[in-house]
Short mmCIF file of N, CA, C and O in Angstrom, two decimals:
data_model
loop_
_atom_site.label_atom_id
_atom_site.label_comp_id
_atom_site.label_asym_id
_atom_site.label_seq_id
_atom_site.Cartn_x
_atom_site.Cartn_y
_atom_site.Cartn_z
N MET A 1 -4.59 -28.99 -5.87
CA MET A 1 -3.30 -28.22 -6.34
C MET A 1 -2.58 -27.37 -5.51
O MET A 1 -3.48 -26.90 -5.22
N THR A 2 -1.74 -27.70 -5.00
CA THR A 2 -1.10 -26.65 -4.18
C THR A 2 -1.19 -24.86 -4.97
O THR A 2 -0.50 -24.81 -6.13
N THR A 3 -1.17 -23.92 -4.10
CA THR A 3 -1.41 -22.61 -4.87
C THR A 3 -0.09 -22.12 -5.21
O THR A 3 0.85 -22.06 -4.05
N ARG A 4 0.49 -21.47 -6.23
CA ARG A 4 1.86 -20.86 -6.71
C ARG A 4 1.54 -19.75 -6.57
O ARG A 4 0.71 -19.14 -7.19
N LEU A 5 2.17 -19.24 -5.57
CA LEU A 5 2.07 -17.77 -6.05
C LEU A 5 3.78 -16.93 -6.43
O LEU A 5 4.48 -17.94 -6.02
N ALA A 6 3.10 -16.73 -7.91
CA ALA A 6 4.17 -15.76 -8.43
C ALA A 6 4.84 -14.33 -8.37
O ALA A 6 3.80 -13.31 -7.61
N LYS A 7 5.79 -14.16 -7.89
CA LYS A 7 6.52 -12.46 -8.16
C LYS A 7 7.24 -12.51 -8.99
O LYS A 7 7.98 -12.56 -9.94
N ILE A 8 6.52 -11.42 -9.36
CA ILE A 8 7.50 -10.56 -10.94
C ILE A 8 7.91 -9.56 -10.11
O ILE A 8 7.11 -8.28 -9.36
N HIS A 9 9.25 -9.20 -10.31
CA HIS A 9 10.16 -7.99 -9.99
C HIS A 9 10.96 -6.93 -11.36
O HIS A 9 10.88 -7.49 -12.17
N ILE A 10 10.26 -5.81 -11.20
CA ILE A 10 10.41 -4.71 -12.28
C ILE A 10 11.62 -3.93 -11.45
O ILE A 10 11.51 -3.42 -10.42
N ARG A 11 12.84 -4.33 -11.73
CA ARG A 11 13.97 -3.30 -11.09
C ARG A 11 14.55 -2.25 -11.77
O ARG A 11 14.95 -2.36 -13.00
N ASN A 12 14.81 -1.46 -10.96
CA ASN A 12 15.77 0.06 -11.30
C ASN A 12 15.22 0.23 -13.33
O ASN A 12 15.97 0.80 -14.13
N LEU A 13 13.87 0.28 -13.09
CA LEU A 13 13.46 1.09 -14.36
C LEU A 13 13.36 2.98 -14.24
O LEU A 13 13.27 3.57 -13.33
N ARG A 14 14.38 2.84 -15.17
CA ARG A 14 14.81 4.20 -15.30
C ARG A 14 14.01 5.38 -16.03
O ARG A 14 14.12 4.94 -17.49
N LEU A 15 13.24 6.45 -15.92
CA LEU A 15 12.58 7.33 -16.57
C LEU A 15 12.57 8.24 -16.07
O LEU A 15 13.22 9.05 -14.99
N ARG A 16 12.14 9.38 -17.14
CA ARG A 16 12.10 10.52 -16.84
C ARG A 16 10.55 11.16 -16.92
O ARG A 16 10.26 11.26 -17.63
N THR A 17 10.67 12.14 -15.84
CA THR A 17 9.20 13.03 -16.01
C THR A 17 9.44 14.57 -14.83
O THR A 17 10.53 14.76 -14.64
N LEU A 18 8.29 15.60 -15.35
CA LEU A 18 7.98 16.38 -14.63
C LEU A 18 7.55 16.05 -13.21
O LEU A 18 6.29 15.49 -12.68
N ILE A 19 8.75 16.37 -11.90
CA ILE A 19 7.85 16.02 -10.66
C ILE A 19 8.42 17.18 -10.08
O ILE A 19 9.63 17.41 -9.79
N GLY A 20 7.62 17.41 -9.29
CA GLY A 20 8.36 18.63 -8.28
C GLY A 20 7.84 19.81 -8.07
O GLY A 20 6.28 19.85 -8.85
N PHE A 21 7.36 20.57 -7.14
CA PHE A 21 6.46 22.17 -7.07
C PHE A 21 7.30 23.13 -6.76
O PHE A 21 6.87 24.37 -7.42
N ASN A 22 8.59 22.88 -7.27
CA ASN A 22 9.67 23.89 -7.26
C ASN A 22 9.97 24.65 -8.81
O ASN A 22 9.39 23.87 -9.29
N PRO A 23 10.08 26.34 -9.24
CA PRO A 23 9.88 26.42 -10.24
C PRO A 23 10.77 25.56 -11.39
O PRO A 23 10.14 25.41 -12.29
N GLU A 24 11.95 25.69 -11.23
CA GLU A 24 13.05 24.39 -11.72
C GLU A 24 12.48 23.33 -11.95
O GLU A 24 12.74 22.50 -13.24
N GLU A 25 12.01 22.82 -10.84
CA GLU A 25 11.18 21.20 -10.91
C GLU A 25 10.02 21.35 -12.43
O GLU A 25 10.00 19.92 -12.89
N ARG A 26 9.81 22.46 -12.31
CA ARG A 26 8.13 22.41 -13.27
C ARG A 26 8.66 22.91 -14.69
O ARG A 26 7.98 22.42 -16.06
N GLU A 27 10.37 22.76 -15.33
CA GLU A 27 10.26 23.10 -16.48
C GLU A 27 11.73 22.18 -16.83
O GLU A 27 11.68 22.22 -17.86
N LYS A 28 12.11 21.23 -15.77
CA LYS A 28 13.23 20.51 -16.81
C LYS A 28 12.45 19.22 -15.84
O LYS A 28 12.58 18.67 -15.26
N HIS A 29 12.77 17.84 -17.60
CA HIS A 29 12.64 16.48 -16.82
C HIS A 29 13.38 15.73 -15.97
O HIS A 29 14.81 16.12 -15.68
N GLN A 30 12.87 15.14 -14.81
CA GLN A 30 13.85 14.71 -13.76
C GLN A 30 14.04 12.87 -14.14
O GLN A 30 12.88 12.91 -14.27
N ASP A 31 15.33 12.34 -13.42
CA ASP A 31 15.17 10.88 -13.06
C ASP A 31 14.43 10.71 -12.38
O ASP A 31 14.51 11.02 -11.21
N VAL A 32 13.83 9.53 -12.77
CA VAL A 32 12.98 8.39 -11.64
C VAL A 32 13.37 6.96 -11.45
O VAL A 32 13.65 6.63 -12.63
N VAL A 33 13.31 6.35 -10.38
CA VAL A 33 14.16 4.85 -10.63
C VAL A 33 13.31 4.25 -9.77
O VAL A 33 12.69 4.61 -9.05
N ILE A 34 12.47 3.40 -10.70
CA ILE A 34 11.41 2.92 -10.03
C ILE A 34 11.69 1.22 -10.00
O ILE A 34 11.89 0.66 -10.90
N ASN A 35 11.03 0.53 -9.14
CA ASN A 35 11.06 -0.92 -8.51
C ASN A 35 9.38 -1.09 -8.01
O ASN A 35 8.89 -0.65 -7.23
N ALA A 36 9.24 -2.28 -8.56
CA ALA A 36 8.18 -2.96 -8.07
C ALA A 36 7.84 -4.13 -7.70
O ALA A 36 9.00 -5.00 -9.26
N GLU A 37 7.57 -4.78 -7.47
CA GLU A 37 7.28 -6.12 -7.22
C GLU A 37 5.33 -6.72 -7.21
O GLU A 37 4.82 -6.12 -6.37
N ILE A 38 5.78 -7.76 -7.53
CA ILE A 38 3.37 -8.09 -8.13
C ILE A 38 3.71 -9.61 -7.50
O ILE A 38 4.12 -10.05 -8.36
N HIS A 39 2.76 -9.87 -6.74
CA HIS A 39 2.58 -10.90 -6.46
C HIS A 39 1.15 -11.56 -7.21
O HIS A 39 0.12 -10.60 -7.01
N TYR A 40 0.74 -12.72 -7.67
CA TYR A 40 -0.35 -13.09 -8.70
C TYR A 40 -0.76 -15.22 -8.22
O TYR A 40 0.51 -15.21 -8.48
N GLN A 41 -1.85 -15.30 -8.29
CA GLN A 41 -1.63 -16.45 -8.41
C GLN A 41 -1.12 -17.27 -9.77
O GLN A 41 -1.98 -16.98 -11.11
N ALA A 42 -0.42 -17.93 -9.67
CA ALA A 42 0.48 -19.07 -11.25
C ALA A 42 -0.09 -19.73 -11.27
O ALA A 42 0.59 -20.68 -12.32
N ASN A 43 -1.16 -20.54 -10.73
CA ASN A 43 -1.68 -21.86 -10.87
C ASN A 43 -1.83 -21.99 -12.53
O ASN A 43 -1.40 -22.97 -13.35
N PRO A 44 -2.68 -21.04 -13.25
CA PRO A 44 -3.30 -21.48 -14.13
C PRO A 44 -1.72 -21.12 -15.56
O PRO A 44 -2.14 -22.32 -15.99
N ALA A 45 -1.43 -20.58 -15.18
CA ALA A 45 -0.27 -20.59 -15.94
C ALA A 45 0.73 -21.87 -16.28
O ALA A 45 0.94 -22.36 -17.35
N ILE A 46 0.98 -21.96 -14.83
CA ILE A 46 1.64 -23.54 -14.88
C ILE A 46 1.22 -24.58 -14.73
O ILE A 46 1.83 -25.62 -15.88
N ALA A 47 -0.37 -24.61 -14.67
CA ALA A 47 -1.07 -25.87 -15.44
C ALA A 47 -0.80 -25.87 -16.88
O ALA A 47 -1.11 -27.28 -17.63
N SER A 48 -0.85 -24.48 -17.88
CA SER A 48 -1.51 -24.61 -19.04
C SER A 48 -0.22 -24.51 -19.86
O SER A 48 -0.25 -24.44 -20.76
N ASP A 49 0.70 -24.05 -19.23
CA ASP A 49 1.73 -23.46 -19.58
C ASP A 49 1.54 -22.72 -21.15
O ASP A 49 2.00 -22.44 -22.25
N ASP A 50 0.34 -21.92 -20.86
CA ASP A 50 -0.18 -20.79 -21.83
C ASP A 50 0.28 -19.34 -21.72
O ASP A 50 -0.02 -19.29 -20.58
N VAL A 51 0.52 -18.70 -22.64
CA VAL A 51 0.98 -17.22 -22.63
C VAL A 51 -0.28 -16.71 -22.13
O VAL A 51 0.21 -15.57 -21.20
N ASP A 52 -1.15 -16.45 -22.45
CA ASP A 52 -2.63 -15.96 -21.68
C ASP A 52 -2.63 -16.24 -20.37
O ASP A 52 -3.35 -15.98 -20.10
N SER A 53 -2.32 -17.62 -19.85
CA SER A 53 -2.84 -17.40 -18.63
C SER A 53 -1.82 -16.96 -17.43
O SER A 53 -2.60 -17.17 -16.72
N ALA A 54 -0.71 -16.10 -18.21
CA ALA A 54 0.76 -15.84 -17.75
C ALA A 54 -0.03 -14.34 -17.29
O ALA A 54 -1.12 -13.53 -17.94
N LEU A 55 0.47 -13.70 -16.48
CA LEU A 55 0.27 -12.09 -16.04
C LEU A 55 1.43 -11.38 -16.69
O LEU A 55 2.68 -12.29 -16.90
N ASN A 56 1.34 -10.63 -18.08
CA ASN A 56 2.11 -10.06 -18.83
C ASN A 56 2.52 -9.13 -18.54
O ASN A 56 2.34 -7.55 -18.10
N TYR A 57 3.80 -8.83 -17.77
CA TYR A 57 4.38 -7.43 -17.07
C TYR A 57 4.68 -6.68 -18.00
O TYR A 57 5.17 -5.67 -17.76
N LYS A 58 5.31 -6.95 -19.52
CA LYS A 58 5.96 -5.91 -20.63
C LYS A 58 4.68 -5.40 -20.91
O LYS A 58 5.10 -4.35 -20.67
N THR A 59 3.27 -5.58 -21.06
CA THR A 59 1.94 -4.81 -20.92
C THR A 59 2.12 -3.84 -19.71
O THR A 59 1.73 -2.65 -19.89
N ILE A 60 2.34 -4.35 -18.51
CA ILE A 60 2.30 -3.38 -17.04
C ILE A 60 3.96 -2.82 -17.20
O ILE A 60 3.26 -1.71 -16.82
N CYS A 61 4.48 -3.17 -17.56
CA CYS A 61 5.75 -2.16 -17.81
C CYS A 61 5.65 -0.83 -19.03
O CYS A 61 5.67 0.25 -18.81
N LYS A 62 4.77 -1.21 -19.95
CA LYS A 62 4.66 0.02 -20.95
C LYS A 62 3.73 1.29 -20.66
O LYS A 62 4.35 1.90 -20.75
N ALA A 63 2.73 0.53 -19.50
CA ALA A 63 1.67 1.49 -19.13
C ALA A 63 2.42 2.29 -17.75
O ALA A 63 2.01 3.50 -18.08
N ILE A 64 3.36 1.71 -17.58
CA ILE A 64 4.19 2.38 -16.21
C ILE A 64 4.97 3.66 -16.99
O ILE A 64 5.03 4.72 -16.85
N ILE A 65 5.90 3.01 -18.33
CA ILE A 65 6.63 4.17 -19.18
C ILE A 65 5.98 5.23 -19.60
O ILE A 65 5.83 6.16 -19.41
N GLN A 66 4.45 5.08 -20.23
CA GLN A 66 3.65 5.49 -21.05
C GLN A 66 3.53 6.68 -19.80
O GLN A 66 3.49 8.00 -19.90
N HIS A 67 2.71 6.36 -18.65
CA HIS A 67 2.28 7.17 -17.94
C HIS A 67 3.02 8.12 -17.39
O HIS A 67 3.30 9.43 -17.36
N VAL A 68 4.37 7.51 -16.60
CA VAL A 68 5.68 8.40 -16.26
C VAL A 68 6.15 9.42 -16.81
O VAL A 68 5.95 10.55 -16.83
N GLU A 69 6.16 9.02 -17.91
CA GLU A 69 6.93 9.65 -19.32
C GLU A 69 6.03 11.06 -19.96
O GLU A 69 6.73 11.80 -19.97
N GLN A 70 4.84 10.87 -19.86
CA GLN A 70 4.10 11.95 -19.87
C GLN A 70 3.12 12.70 -19.20
O GLN A 70 2.18 13.55 -19.43
N GLY A 71 3.17 12.09 -17.82
CA GLY A 71 2.71 13.05 -16.47
C GLY A 71 3.52 13.99 -16.56
O GLY A 71 4.94 13.76 -16.59
N GLN A 72 2.76 14.71 -15.71
CA GLN A 72 3.77 15.85 -14.50
C GLN A 72 2.80 15.65 -13.22
O GLN A 72 1.43 15.31 -13.20
N PHE A 73 3.83 15.41 -12.26
CA PHE A 73 3.19 14.97 -11.40
C PHE A 73 3.89 16.32 -9.58
O PHE A 73 5.42 17.01 -9.98
N LEU A 74 3.09 16.52 -8.92
CA LEU A 74 3.61 17.86 -8.22
C LEU A 74 4.76 16.76 -6.92
O LEU A 74 5.45 17.39 -6.37
N LEU A 75 3.82 15.82 -6.62
CA LEU A 75 4.10 14.89 -5.17
C LEU A 75 4.65 13.86 -5.90
O LEU A 75 4.32 12.74 -6.27
N LEU A 76 5.67 13.15 -4.85
CA LEU A 76 6.39 11.46 -5.49
C LEU A 76 5.31 10.43 -5.19
O LEU A 76 5.50 9.76 -5.26
N GLU A 77 4.10 11.03 -3.85
CA GLU A 77 3.51 10.41 -2.91
C GLU A 77 2.50 10.11 -4.64
O GLU A 77 1.51 9.01 -4.55
N LYS A 78 1.72 10.71 -5.67
CA LYS A 78 1.37 11.23 -6.11
C LYS A 78 1.83 10.32 -7.66
O LYS A 78 0.94 9.11 -7.74
N LEU A 79 2.82 9.97 -7.52
CA LEU A 79 3.23 8.99 -8.86
C LEU A 79 3.38 7.66 -8.34
O LEU A 79 3.28 6.90 -9.24
N VAL A 80 4.03 7.76 -7.24
CA VAL A 80 4.08 5.81 -6.89
C VAL A 80 2.58 5.42 -6.54
O VAL A 80 2.52 4.72 -6.67
N SER A 81 1.72 6.58 -6.15
CA SER A 81 0.32 5.94 -5.91
C SER A 81 -0.22 5.83 -7.77
O SER A 81 -1.18 4.31 -7.79
N ASP A 82 0.11 6.40 -8.50
CA ASP A 82 -0.50 6.26 -10.09
C ASP A 82 0.66 4.92 -10.54
O ASP A 82 -0.18 4.01 -11.17
N VAL A 83 1.49 4.33 -10.24
CA VAL A 83 2.02 3.42 -10.66
C VAL A 83 1.61 1.96 -10.19
O VAL A 83 1.56 1.10 -10.45
N LEU A 84 1.39 2.74 -8.72
CA LEU A 84 0.97 0.86 -7.88
C LEU A 84 -0.48 0.94 -8.63
O LEU A 84 -0.45 -0.57 -8.64
N GLU A 85 -1.10 1.22 -8.82
CA GLU A 85 -2.47 1.11 -9.39
C GLU A 85 -2.50 0.46 -10.69
O GLU A 85 -3.17 -0.29 -10.76
N LEU A 86 -1.34 1.40 -11.67
CA LEU A 86 -1.13 0.50 -12.90
C LEU A 86 -0.61 -1.43 -12.84
O LEU A 86 -1.03 -1.84 -13.40
N CYS A 87 -0.02 -1.32 -11.26
CA CYS A 87 0.88 -2.50 -11.28
C CYS A 87 -0.16 -3.50 -10.25
O CYS A 87 0.13 -4.98 -10.57
N SER A 88 -0.99 -2.40 -9.94
CA SER A 88 -2.68 -3.84 -9.55
C SER A 88 -4.19 -3.77 -10.19
O SER A 88 -4.49 -4.44 -9.58
N GLU A 89 -3.73 -3.64 -11.15
CA GLU A 89 -5.55 -3.76 -11.68
C GLU A 89 -5.84 -5.02 -12.41
O GLU A 89 -7.35 -5.04 -12.14
N HIS A 90 -4.89 -5.95 -12.56
CA HIS A 90 -5.22 -7.12 -12.72
C HIS A 90 -5.60 -7.70 -11.68
O HIS A 90 -5.82 -8.06 -10.81
N PRO A 91 -7.22 -8.60 -11.75
CA PRO A 91 -7.77 -9.28 -11.19
C PRO A 91 -7.14 -10.39 -10.43
O PRO A 91 -7.35 -10.77 -9.57
N SER A 92 -6.27 -11.02 -10.71
CA SER A 92 -5.29 -12.12 -10.28
C SER A 92 -4.29 -11.02 -9.79
O SER A 92 -3.37 -12.17 -8.72
N ILE A 93 -3.77 -10.28 -9.39
CA ILE A 93 -3.10 -9.77 -8.42
C ILE A 93 -3.19 -9.85 -6.97
O ILE A 93 -4.02 -8.98 -6.13
N ASP A 94 -2.84 -9.86 -6.02
CA ASP A 94 -3.47 -10.05 -4.66
C ASP A 94 -2.33 -9.16 -3.74
O ASP A 94 -2.45 -8.78 -2.72
N TYR A 95 -1.06 -8.93 -4.02
CA TYR A 95 0.04 -8.32 -3.54
C TYR A 95 0.56 -7.33 -4.15
O TYR A 95 1.15 -7.46 -5.66
N ALA A 96 0.57 -5.93 -4.49
CA ALA A 96 2.02 -5.10 -5.52
C ALA A 96 2.24 -4.37 -4.43
O ALA A 96 1.89 -3.92 -3.08
N GLU A 97 3.65 -3.38 -4.77
CA GLU A 97 4.54 -3.01 -3.79
C GLU A 97 5.08 -2.41 -5.12
O GLU A 97 6.23 -2.85 -5.69
N VAL A 98 5.31 -0.49 -4.74
CA VAL A 98 5.96 0.53 -5.79
C VAL A 98 6.87 0.55 -4.50
O VAL A 98 6.29 1.77 -3.62
N CYS A 99 8.37 1.02 -5.35
CA CYS A 99 8.96 1.93 -4.63
C CYS A 99 9.92 3.06 -5.88
O CYS A 99 10.10 2.67 -6.78
N ILE A 100 9.84 4.36 -5.19
CA ILE A 100 10.02 5.14 -6.67
C ILE A 100 11.18 6.35 -5.91
O ILE A 100 11.01 6.88 -4.84
N ASP A 101 12.07 6.19 -5.85
CA ASP A 101 13.44 7.22 -6.07
C ASP A 101 13.39 7.93 -6.56
O ASP A 101 13.16 7.98 -8.50
N LYS A 102 14.24 9.04 -6.00
CA LYS A 102 14.12 10.39 -6.98
C LYS A 102 15.79 10.90 -6.69
O LYS A 102 15.77 11.69 -5.82
N PRO A 103 16.19 10.78 -7.72
CA PRO A 103 17.94 11.10 -7.15
C PRO A 103 18.18 12.32 -7.33
O PRO A 103 17.32 13.12 -7.90
N HIS A 104 18.91 12.96 -6.82
CA HIS A 104 19.27 14.07 -6.83
C HIS A 104 17.97 14.93 -5.93
O HIS A 104 18.39 16.41 -6.15
N ALA A 105 17.37 14.40 -4.91
CA ALA A 105 16.18 15.32 -4.69
C ALA A 105 17.53 16.29 -3.62
O ALA A 105 16.30 17.43 -2.67
N LEU A 106 18.27 15.43 -2.70
CA LEU A 106 18.74 15.94 -1.03
C LEU A 106 20.34 16.19 -1.88
O LEU A 106 21.01 15.17 -2.15
N ARG A 107 20.87 17.77 -1.31
CA ARG A 107 22.51 17.37 -2.09
C ARG A 107 23.28 16.35 -1.07
O ARG A 107 24.14 16.15 -2.34
N PHE A 108 23.07 16.24 0.23
CA PHE A 108 23.72 14.93 0.38
C PHE A 108 23.35 13.89 0.20
O PHE A 108 24.22 12.80 1.04
N ALA A 109 21.99 13.15 -0.25
CA ALA A 109 22.08 11.89 -0.69
C ALA A 109 21.83 11.56 -1.87
O ALA A 109 21.76 12.46 -3.02
N ASP A 110 22.15 9.95 -1.88
CA ASP A 110 22.01 9.75 -3.26
C ASP A 110 20.43 9.71 -3.61
O ASP A 110 20.47 9.87 -4.95
N SER A 111 19.80 9.56 -3.32
CA SER A 111 18.10 9.88 -3.39
C SER A 111 17.19 9.95 -2.54
O SER A 111 17.85 10.09 -1.59
N VAL A 112 15.85 10.35 -2.98
CA VAL A 112 14.71 10.53 -1.67
C VAL A 112 13.73 9.27 -2.32
O VAL A 112 13.49 9.03 -3.63
N ALA A 113 12.87 8.19 -2.17
CA ALA A 113 12.35 7.07 -2.31
C ALA A 113 11.21 7.32 -1.32
O ALA A 113 11.64 7.56 0.13
N LEU A 114 10.14 6.86 -1.90
CA LEU A 114 8.66 6.31 -1.49
C LEU A 114 7.89 5.31 -1.88
O LEU A 114 8.29 4.85 -3.12
N SER A 115 7.71 4.54 -1.24
CA SER A 115 6.88 2.98 -1.45
C SER A 115 5.52 3.20 -0.83
O SER A 115 5.29 4.04 0.30
N LEU A 116 4.66 2.69 -1.66
CA LEU A 116 3.30 2.24 -1.54
C LEU A 116 3.09 0.70 -1.57
O LEU A 116 3.94 0.44 -2.53
N CYS A 117 1.97 0.03 -0.77
CA CYS A 117 1.96 -1.11 -1.29
C CYS A 117 0.12 -1.24 -1.04
O CYS A 117 -0.47 -0.48 -0.94
N TYR A 118 -0.05 -2.39 -1.84
CA TYR A 118 -1.61 -2.94 -2.07
C TYR A 118 -1.86 -4.30 -1.99
O TYR A 118 -0.91 -5.07 -2.28
N HIS A 119 -2.70 -4.51 -1.26
CA HIS A 119 -3.22 -5.71 -0.75
C HIS A 119 -4.61 -6.24 -1.43
O HIS A 119 -5.28 -5.41 -0.73
N ARG A 120 -4.85 -7.21 -1.69
CA ARG A 120 -6.45 -7.10 -2.29
C ARG A 120 -6.97 -7.70 -0.76
O ARG A 120 -7.00 -8.73 -0.56
N PRO A 121 -7.87 -7.14 -0.60
CA PRO A 121 -9.02 -7.35 -0.02
C PRO A 121 -9.61 -9.00 0.48
O PRO A 121 -9.30 -9.73 -0.39
#
């Protein structure tokens, strides 16, 4: 059987968290917009049509929401790294990429964004 790689896309997950190191950023929650792409081996799910054989993106999304909304972060790099870790925990995941936008971070820009990716060795 040919290997089938599935790509899950979580698009524009809008959450609020404490992020930044300036005093006003430490006092008030800010919006962040999360985009994630997760690649995994889909053959078991395709062959069985069994829910337990598929990657549960709802579980991953709930973990992201809980971590982001309950966390405090000085740097966007740390937030993105934490979310990437949540997106790449399952052993069937071969690749994951996370990009998080911080709207209103710069006066004349829509947002500032940072991306990180994971490749299973």
